[in-house]
mmCIF file of C-alpha atoms (C1' of nucleotides) in Angstrom:
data_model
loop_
_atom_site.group_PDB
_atom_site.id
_atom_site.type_symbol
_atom_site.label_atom_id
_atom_site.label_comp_id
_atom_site.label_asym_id
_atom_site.label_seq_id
_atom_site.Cartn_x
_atom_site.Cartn_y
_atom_site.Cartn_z
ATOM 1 C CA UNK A 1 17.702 -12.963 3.779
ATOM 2 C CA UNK A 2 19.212 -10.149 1.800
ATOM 3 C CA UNK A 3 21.762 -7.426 2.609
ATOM 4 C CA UNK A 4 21.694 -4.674 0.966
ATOM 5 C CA UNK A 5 24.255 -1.664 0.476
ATOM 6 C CA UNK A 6 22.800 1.997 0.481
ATOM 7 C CA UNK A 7 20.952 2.992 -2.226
ATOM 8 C CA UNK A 8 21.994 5.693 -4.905
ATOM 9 C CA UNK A 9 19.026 7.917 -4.494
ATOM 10 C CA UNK A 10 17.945 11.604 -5.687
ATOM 11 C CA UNK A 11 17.412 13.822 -2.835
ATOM 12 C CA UNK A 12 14.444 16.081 -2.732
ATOM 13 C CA UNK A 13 15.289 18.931 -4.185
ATOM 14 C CA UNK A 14 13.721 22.355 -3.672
ATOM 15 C CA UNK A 15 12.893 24.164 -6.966
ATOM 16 C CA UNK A 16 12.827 23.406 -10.426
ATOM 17 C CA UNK A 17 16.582 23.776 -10.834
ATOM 18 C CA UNK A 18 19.258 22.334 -12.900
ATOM 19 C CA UNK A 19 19.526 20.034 -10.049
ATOM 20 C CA UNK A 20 16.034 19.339 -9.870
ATOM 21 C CA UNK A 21 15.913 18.024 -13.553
ATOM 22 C CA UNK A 22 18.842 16.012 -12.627
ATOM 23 C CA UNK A 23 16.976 14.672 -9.719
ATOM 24 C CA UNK A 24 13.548 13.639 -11.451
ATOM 25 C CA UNK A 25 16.080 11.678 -14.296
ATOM 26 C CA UNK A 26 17.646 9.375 -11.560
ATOM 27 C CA UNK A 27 14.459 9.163 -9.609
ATOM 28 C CA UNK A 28 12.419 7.809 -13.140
ATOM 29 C CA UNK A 29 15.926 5.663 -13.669
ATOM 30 C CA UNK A 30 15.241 4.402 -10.077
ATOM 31 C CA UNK A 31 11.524 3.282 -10.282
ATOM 32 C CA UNK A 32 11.471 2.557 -13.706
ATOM 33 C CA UNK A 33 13.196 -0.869 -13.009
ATOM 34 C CA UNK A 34 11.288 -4.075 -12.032
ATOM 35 C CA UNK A 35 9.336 -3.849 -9.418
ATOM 36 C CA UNK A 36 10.899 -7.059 -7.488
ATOM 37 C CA UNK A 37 13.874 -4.811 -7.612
ATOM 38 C CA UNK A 38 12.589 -1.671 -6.383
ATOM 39 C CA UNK A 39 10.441 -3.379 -3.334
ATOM 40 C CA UNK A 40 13.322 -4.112 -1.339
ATOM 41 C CA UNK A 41 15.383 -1.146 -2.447
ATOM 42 C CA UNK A 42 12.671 0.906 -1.008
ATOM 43 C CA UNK A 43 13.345 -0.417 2.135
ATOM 44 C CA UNK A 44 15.216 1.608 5.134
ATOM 45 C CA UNK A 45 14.154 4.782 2.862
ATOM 46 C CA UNK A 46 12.281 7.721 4.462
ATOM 47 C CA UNK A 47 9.101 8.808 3.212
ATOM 48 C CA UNK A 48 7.967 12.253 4.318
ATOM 49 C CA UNK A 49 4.729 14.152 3.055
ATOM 50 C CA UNK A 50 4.050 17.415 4.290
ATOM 51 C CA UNK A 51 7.253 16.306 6.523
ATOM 52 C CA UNK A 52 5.454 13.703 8.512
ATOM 53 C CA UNK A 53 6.944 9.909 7.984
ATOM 54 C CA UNK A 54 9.799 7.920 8.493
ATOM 55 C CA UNK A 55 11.276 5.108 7.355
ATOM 56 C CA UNK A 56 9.715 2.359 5.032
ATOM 57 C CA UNK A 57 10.138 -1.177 6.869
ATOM 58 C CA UNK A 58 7.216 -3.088 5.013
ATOM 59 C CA UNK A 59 6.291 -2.862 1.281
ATOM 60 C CA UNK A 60 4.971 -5.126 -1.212
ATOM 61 C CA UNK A 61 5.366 -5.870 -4.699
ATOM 62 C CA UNK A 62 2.429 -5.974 -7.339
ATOM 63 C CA UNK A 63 3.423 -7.023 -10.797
ATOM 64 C CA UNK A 64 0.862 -6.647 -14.185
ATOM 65 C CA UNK A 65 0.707 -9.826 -14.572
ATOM 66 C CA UNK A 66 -0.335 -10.788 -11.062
ATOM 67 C CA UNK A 67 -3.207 -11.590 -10.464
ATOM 68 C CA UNK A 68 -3.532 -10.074 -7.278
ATOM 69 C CA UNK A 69 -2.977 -6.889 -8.870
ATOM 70 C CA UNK A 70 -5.251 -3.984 -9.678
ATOM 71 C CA UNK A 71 -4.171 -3.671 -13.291
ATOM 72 C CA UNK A 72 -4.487 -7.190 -13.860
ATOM 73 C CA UNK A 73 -7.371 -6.651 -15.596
ATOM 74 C CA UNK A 74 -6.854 -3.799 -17.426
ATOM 75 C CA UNK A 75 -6.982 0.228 -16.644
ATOM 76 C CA UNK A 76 -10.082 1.508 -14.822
ATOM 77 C CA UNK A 77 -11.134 4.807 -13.470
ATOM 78 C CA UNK A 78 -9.462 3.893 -10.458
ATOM 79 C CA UNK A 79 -5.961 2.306 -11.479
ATOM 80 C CA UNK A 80 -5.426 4.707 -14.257
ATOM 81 C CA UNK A 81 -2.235 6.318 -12.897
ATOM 82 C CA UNK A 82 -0.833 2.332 -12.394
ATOM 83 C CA UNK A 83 -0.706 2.568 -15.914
ATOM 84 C CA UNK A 84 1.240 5.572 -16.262
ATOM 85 C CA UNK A 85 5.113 6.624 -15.871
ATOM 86 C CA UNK A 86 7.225 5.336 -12.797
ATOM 87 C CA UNK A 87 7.792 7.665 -9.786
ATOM 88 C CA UNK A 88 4.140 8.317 -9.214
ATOM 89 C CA UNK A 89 2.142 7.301 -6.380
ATOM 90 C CA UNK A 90 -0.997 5.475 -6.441
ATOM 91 C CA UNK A 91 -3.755 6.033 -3.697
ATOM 92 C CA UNK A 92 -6.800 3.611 -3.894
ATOM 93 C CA UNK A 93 -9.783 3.006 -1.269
ATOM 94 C CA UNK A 94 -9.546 -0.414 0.440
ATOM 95 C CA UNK A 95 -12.804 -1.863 1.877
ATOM 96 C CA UNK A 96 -14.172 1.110 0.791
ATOM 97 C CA UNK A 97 -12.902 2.646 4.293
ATOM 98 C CA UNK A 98 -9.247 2.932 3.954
ATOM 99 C CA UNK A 99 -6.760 4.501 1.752
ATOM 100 C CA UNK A 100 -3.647 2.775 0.341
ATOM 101 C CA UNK A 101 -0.696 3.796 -0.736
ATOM 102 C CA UNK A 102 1.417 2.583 -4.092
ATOM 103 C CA UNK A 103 4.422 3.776 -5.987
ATOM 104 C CA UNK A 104 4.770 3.081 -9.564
ATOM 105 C CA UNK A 105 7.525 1.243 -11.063
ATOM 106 C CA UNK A 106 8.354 0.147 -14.453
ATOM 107 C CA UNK A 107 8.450 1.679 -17.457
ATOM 108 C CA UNK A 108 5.279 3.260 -18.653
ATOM 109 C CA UNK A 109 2.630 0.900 -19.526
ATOM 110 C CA UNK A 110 4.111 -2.181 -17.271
ATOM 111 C CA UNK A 111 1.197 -1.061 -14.506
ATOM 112 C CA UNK A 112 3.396 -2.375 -11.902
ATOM 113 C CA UNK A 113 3.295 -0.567 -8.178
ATOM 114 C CA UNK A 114 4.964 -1.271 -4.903
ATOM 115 C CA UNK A 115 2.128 -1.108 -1.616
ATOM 116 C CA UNK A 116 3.991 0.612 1.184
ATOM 117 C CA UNK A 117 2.459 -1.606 4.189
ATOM 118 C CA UNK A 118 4.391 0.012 7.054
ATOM 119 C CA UNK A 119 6.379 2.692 8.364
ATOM 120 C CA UNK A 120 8.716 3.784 11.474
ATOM 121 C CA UNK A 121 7.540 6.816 12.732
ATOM 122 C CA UNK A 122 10.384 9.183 12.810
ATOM 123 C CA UNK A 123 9.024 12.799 11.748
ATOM 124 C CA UNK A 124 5.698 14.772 12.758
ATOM 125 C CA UNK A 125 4.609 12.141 15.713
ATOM 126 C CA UNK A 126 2.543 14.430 16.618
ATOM 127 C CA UNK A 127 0.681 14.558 13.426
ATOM 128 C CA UNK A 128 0.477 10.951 13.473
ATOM 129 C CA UNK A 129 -0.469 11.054 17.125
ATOM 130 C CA UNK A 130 -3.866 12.919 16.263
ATOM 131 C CA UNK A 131 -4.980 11.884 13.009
ATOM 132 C CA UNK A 132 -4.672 8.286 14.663
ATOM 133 C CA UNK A 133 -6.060 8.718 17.841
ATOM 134 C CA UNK A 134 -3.649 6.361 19.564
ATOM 135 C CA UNK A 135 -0.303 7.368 21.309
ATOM 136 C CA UNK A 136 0.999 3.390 20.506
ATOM 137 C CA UNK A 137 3.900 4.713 18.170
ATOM 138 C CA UNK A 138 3.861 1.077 16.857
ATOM 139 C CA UNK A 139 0.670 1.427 15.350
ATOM 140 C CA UNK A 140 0.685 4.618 13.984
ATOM 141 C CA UNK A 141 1.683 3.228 10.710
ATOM 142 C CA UNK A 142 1.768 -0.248 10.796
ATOM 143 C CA UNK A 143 -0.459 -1.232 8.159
ATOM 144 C CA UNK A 144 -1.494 0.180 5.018
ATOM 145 C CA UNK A 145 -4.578 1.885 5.940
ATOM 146 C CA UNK A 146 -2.474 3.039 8.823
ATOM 147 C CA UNK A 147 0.235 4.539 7.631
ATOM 148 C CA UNK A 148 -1.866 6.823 5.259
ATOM 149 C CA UNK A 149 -4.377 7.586 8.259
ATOM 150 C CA UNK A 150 -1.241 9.006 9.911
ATOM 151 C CA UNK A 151 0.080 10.738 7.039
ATOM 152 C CA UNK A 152 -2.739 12.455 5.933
ATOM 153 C CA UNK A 153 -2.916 10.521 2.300
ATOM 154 C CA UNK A 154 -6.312 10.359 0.511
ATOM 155 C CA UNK A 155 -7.506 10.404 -3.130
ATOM 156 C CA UNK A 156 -6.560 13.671 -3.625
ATOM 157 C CA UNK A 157 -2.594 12.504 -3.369
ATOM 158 C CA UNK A 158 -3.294 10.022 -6.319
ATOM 159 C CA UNK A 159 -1.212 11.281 -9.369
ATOM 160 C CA UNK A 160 0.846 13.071 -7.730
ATOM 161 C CA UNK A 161 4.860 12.842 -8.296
ATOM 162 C CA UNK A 162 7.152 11.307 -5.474
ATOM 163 C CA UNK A 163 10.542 13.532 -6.600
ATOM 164 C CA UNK A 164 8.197 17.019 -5.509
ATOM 165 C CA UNK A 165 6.754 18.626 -3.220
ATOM 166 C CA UNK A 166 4.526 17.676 -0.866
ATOM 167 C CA UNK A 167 5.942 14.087 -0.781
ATOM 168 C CA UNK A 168 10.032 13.936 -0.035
ATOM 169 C CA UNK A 169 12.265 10.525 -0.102
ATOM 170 C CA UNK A 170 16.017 10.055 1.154
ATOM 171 C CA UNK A 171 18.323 7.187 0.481
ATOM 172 C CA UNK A 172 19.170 5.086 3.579
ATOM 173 C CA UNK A 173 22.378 5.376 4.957
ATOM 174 C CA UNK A 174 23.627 2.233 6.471
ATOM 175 C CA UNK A 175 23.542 -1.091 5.155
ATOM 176 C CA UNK A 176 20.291 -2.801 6.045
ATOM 177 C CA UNK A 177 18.899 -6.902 6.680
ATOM 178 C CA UNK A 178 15.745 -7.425 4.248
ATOM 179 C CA UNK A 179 13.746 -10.051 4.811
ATOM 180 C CA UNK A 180 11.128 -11.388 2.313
ATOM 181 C CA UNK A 181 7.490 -14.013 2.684
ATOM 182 C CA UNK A 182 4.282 -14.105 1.611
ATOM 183 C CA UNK A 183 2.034 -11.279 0.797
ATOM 184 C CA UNK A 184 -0.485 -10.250 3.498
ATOM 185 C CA UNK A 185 -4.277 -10.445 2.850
ATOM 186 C CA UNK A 186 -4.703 -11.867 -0.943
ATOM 187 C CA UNK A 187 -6.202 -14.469 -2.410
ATOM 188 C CA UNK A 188 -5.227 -14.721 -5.464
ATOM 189 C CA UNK A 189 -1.346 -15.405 -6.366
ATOM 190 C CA UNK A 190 -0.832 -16.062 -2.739
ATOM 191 C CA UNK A 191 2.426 -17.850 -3.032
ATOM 192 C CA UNK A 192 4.896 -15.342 -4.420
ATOM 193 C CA UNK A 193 7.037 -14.102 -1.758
ATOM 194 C CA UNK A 194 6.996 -10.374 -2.521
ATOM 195 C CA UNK A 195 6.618 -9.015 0.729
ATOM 196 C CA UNK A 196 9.692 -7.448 1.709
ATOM 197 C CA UNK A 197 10.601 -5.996 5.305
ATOM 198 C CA UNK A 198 13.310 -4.845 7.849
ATOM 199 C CA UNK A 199 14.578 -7.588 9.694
ATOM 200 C CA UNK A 200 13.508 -7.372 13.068
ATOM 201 C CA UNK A 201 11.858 -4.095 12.958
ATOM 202 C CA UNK A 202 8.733 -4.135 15.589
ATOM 203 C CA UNK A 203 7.285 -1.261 13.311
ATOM 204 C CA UNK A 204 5.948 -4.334 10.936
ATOM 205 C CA UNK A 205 2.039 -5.035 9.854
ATOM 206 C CA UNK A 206 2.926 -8.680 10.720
ATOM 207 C CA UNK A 207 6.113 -10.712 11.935
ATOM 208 C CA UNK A 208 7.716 -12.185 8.981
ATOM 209 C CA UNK A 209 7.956 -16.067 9.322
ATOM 210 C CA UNK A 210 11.503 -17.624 10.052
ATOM 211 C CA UNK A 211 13.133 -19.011 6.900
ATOM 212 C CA UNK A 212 12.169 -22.128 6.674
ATOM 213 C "C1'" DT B 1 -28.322 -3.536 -13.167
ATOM 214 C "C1'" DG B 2 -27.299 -6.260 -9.107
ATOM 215 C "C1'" DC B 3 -24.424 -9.080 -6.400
ATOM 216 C "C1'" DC B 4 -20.254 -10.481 -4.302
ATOM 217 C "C1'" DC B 5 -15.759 -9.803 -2.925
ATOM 218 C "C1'" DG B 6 -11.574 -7.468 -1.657
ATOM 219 C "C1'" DA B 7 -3.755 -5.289 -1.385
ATOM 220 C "C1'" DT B 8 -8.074 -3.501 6.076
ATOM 221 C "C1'" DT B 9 -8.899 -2.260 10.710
ATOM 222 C "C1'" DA B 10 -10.994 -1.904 15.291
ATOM 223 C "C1'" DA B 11 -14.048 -3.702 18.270
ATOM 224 C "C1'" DC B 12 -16.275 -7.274 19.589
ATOM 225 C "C1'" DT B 13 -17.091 -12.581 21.943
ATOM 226 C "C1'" DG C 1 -11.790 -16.520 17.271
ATOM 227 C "C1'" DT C 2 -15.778 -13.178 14.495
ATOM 228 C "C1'" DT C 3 -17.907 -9.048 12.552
ATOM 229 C "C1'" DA C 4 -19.090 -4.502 10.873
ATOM 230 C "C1'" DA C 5 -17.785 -0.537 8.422
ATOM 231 C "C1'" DT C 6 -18.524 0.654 3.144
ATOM 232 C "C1'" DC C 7 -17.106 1.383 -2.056
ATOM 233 C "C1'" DG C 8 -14.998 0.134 -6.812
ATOM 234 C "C1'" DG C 9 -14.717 -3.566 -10.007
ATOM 235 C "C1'" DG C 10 -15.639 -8.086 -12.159
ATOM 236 C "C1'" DC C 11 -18.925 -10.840 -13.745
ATOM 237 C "C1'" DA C 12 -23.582 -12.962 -14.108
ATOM 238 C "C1'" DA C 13 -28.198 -11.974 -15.498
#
DNA sequence: TGCCCGATTAACT
DNA sequence: GTTAATCGGGCAA
């Protein structure tokens, strides 16, 4: 178990200002790191798009040369933008019913990406409410396929820069408890713990084991 | 070209 | 516990 002091992180900013340059420089500087770093930085951050979200309590990390990961073997059609600069997100179809979402990290050319698994609903619940058709706020987004169901995410997000509009992050405030396990759902690679999440938080996919 | 499987979820028994 | 929904990619043929 890791604790972890408040990030240094741009704001969203709201034109292309002095202070917006400045703000797409520290958020590259921020995801251009390694991935295992970023994963757990990213949690207790709030992800908005279109102003619905909340805070990240469940990501996971996928590194190039897992081989788990989508870029594993190479760039396709579909993980083309894994394969590009850091700060971008990465939407991809998952049992060809529901979308996921990824942000890449790295330098350019690592084709590294962080899954966001779940989130704690904190803005536009009524969005989430009716895209979802549940009222159980701990399942709006508790899950990848979830989370971007409540969101609104699709294909057409894919590409698209996290330090602009429509997508928004802020830096957590307090300190926060991080725990980390097993990634959900693989089969490949299945022993690297790069599953990172809130201690505690009951917004999770999936209870994180005790330490052992 | 065709077949199988997967970074999932909801609705079953 | 099991299964169906359904599509992009790897790999065999």
């Amino acid at each position: 178990m890791l604790r972890v002091p408040p990030l240094t992180l741009r704001l969203p900013s709201g034109g292309a200002s002095d202070d917006d340059c400045m703000q797409k420089r520290l958020s590259r500087a921020f995801f251009g790191r390694s991935v295992l770093e970023v994963a757990p930085d990213l949690i207790g951050t709030t992800l908005l798009f279109r102003g619905v979200g909340g805070r990240i309590v469940e990501v996971e990390a996928y590194h190039h040369t897992d081989p788990a990961a989508h870029s594993f073997h190479g760039p396709t059609e579909r993980s083309a933008v894994m394969f590009g600069p850091p700060g971008y997100v990465y939407v991809y179809r998952s049992y060809g019913i529901h979308w996921c979402l990824n942000f890449v990290c790295e330098p350019e050319g690592s084709a590294s990406a962080v899954l966001l698994r779940a989130i704690e609903p904190t803005n536009g619940l009524a969005a989430m409410r009716r895209r979802r058709s549940t009222t159980e706020e701990r399942l709006l987004c508790a899950g990848p396929g979830r989370l971007c169901e409540a969101l609104g995410i699709t294909r057409k997000q894919n590409g698209l820069a996290l330090d602009a509009a429509p997508f928004a992050l802020f830096a957590r405030r307090g300190k926060v408890e991080i725990v980390a396990g097993p990634r959900i759902g693989i089969t490949k690679a299945v022993g690297k713990p790069w599953r990172y999440g809130l201690k505690d938080s009951p917004f999770l996919s999936k209870k994180f084991s005790p330490a052992a």
